XYZ file of C-alpha atoms in Angstrom:
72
model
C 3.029 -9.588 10.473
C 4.600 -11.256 13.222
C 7.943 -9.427 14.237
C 7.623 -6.678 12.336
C 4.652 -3.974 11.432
C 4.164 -3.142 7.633
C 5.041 -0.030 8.124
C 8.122 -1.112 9.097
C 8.802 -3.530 5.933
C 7.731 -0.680 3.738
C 10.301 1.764 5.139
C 12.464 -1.612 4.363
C 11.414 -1.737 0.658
C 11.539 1.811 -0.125
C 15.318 1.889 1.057
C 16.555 -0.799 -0.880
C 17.617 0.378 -4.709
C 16.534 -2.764 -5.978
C 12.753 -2.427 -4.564
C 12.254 0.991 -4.014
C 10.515 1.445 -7.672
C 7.803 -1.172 -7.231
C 4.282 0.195 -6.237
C 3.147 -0.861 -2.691
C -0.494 -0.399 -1.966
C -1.629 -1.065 2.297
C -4.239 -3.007 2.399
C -5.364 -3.188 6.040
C -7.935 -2.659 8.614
C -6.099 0.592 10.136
C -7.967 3.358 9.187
C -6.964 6.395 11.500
C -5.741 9.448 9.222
C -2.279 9.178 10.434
C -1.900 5.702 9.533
C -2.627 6.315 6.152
C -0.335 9.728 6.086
C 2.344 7.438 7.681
C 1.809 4.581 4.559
C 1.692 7.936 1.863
C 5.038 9.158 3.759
C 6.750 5.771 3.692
C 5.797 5.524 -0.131
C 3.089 3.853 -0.869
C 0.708 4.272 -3.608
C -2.701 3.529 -2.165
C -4.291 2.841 1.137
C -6.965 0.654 1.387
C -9.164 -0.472 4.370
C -9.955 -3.297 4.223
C -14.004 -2.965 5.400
C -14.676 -0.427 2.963
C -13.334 -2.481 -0.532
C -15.230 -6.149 -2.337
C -12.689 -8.625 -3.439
C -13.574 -7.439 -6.652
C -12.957 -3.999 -5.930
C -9.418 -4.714 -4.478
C -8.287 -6.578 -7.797
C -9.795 -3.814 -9.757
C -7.656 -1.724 -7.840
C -4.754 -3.642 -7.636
C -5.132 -3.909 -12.027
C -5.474 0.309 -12.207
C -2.066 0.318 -9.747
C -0.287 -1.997 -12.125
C -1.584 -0.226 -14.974
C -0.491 3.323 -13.596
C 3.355 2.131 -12.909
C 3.861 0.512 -16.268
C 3.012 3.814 -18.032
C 0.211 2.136 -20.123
């Protein structure tokens, strides 16, 4: 993201009241241990590198995240 990282907007979302209650899942190439404790610590749901997940896999995911936060 140009001008700032997605950590960065994360931190962002998670301090505004409005946001902070809507599940964020990274979905990036990073894949280094501490980038994916720094997402967890920020608040995020999931972590998902990119290489290892199908376009299928990543909706299926994104479908069991939705699923999870609407309590169904």
């Amino acid at each position: 993201m140009p001008g700032m990282s997605g950590f960065d907007m994360l931190k962002l979302l998670k301090e505004d009241p409005a946001l902070k209650s809507i599940p964020v899942a990274i979905f990036s190439n990073l894949a280094q241990e501490q980038d994916i404790a720094l997402g967890h610590s920020l608040g995020a749901v999931d972590f998902l590198v990119k290489a290892n997940f199908t376009p299928a896999q990543l909706v299926e995911r994104a479908e069991q995240i939705i699923e999870q936060s609407s309590g169904a």
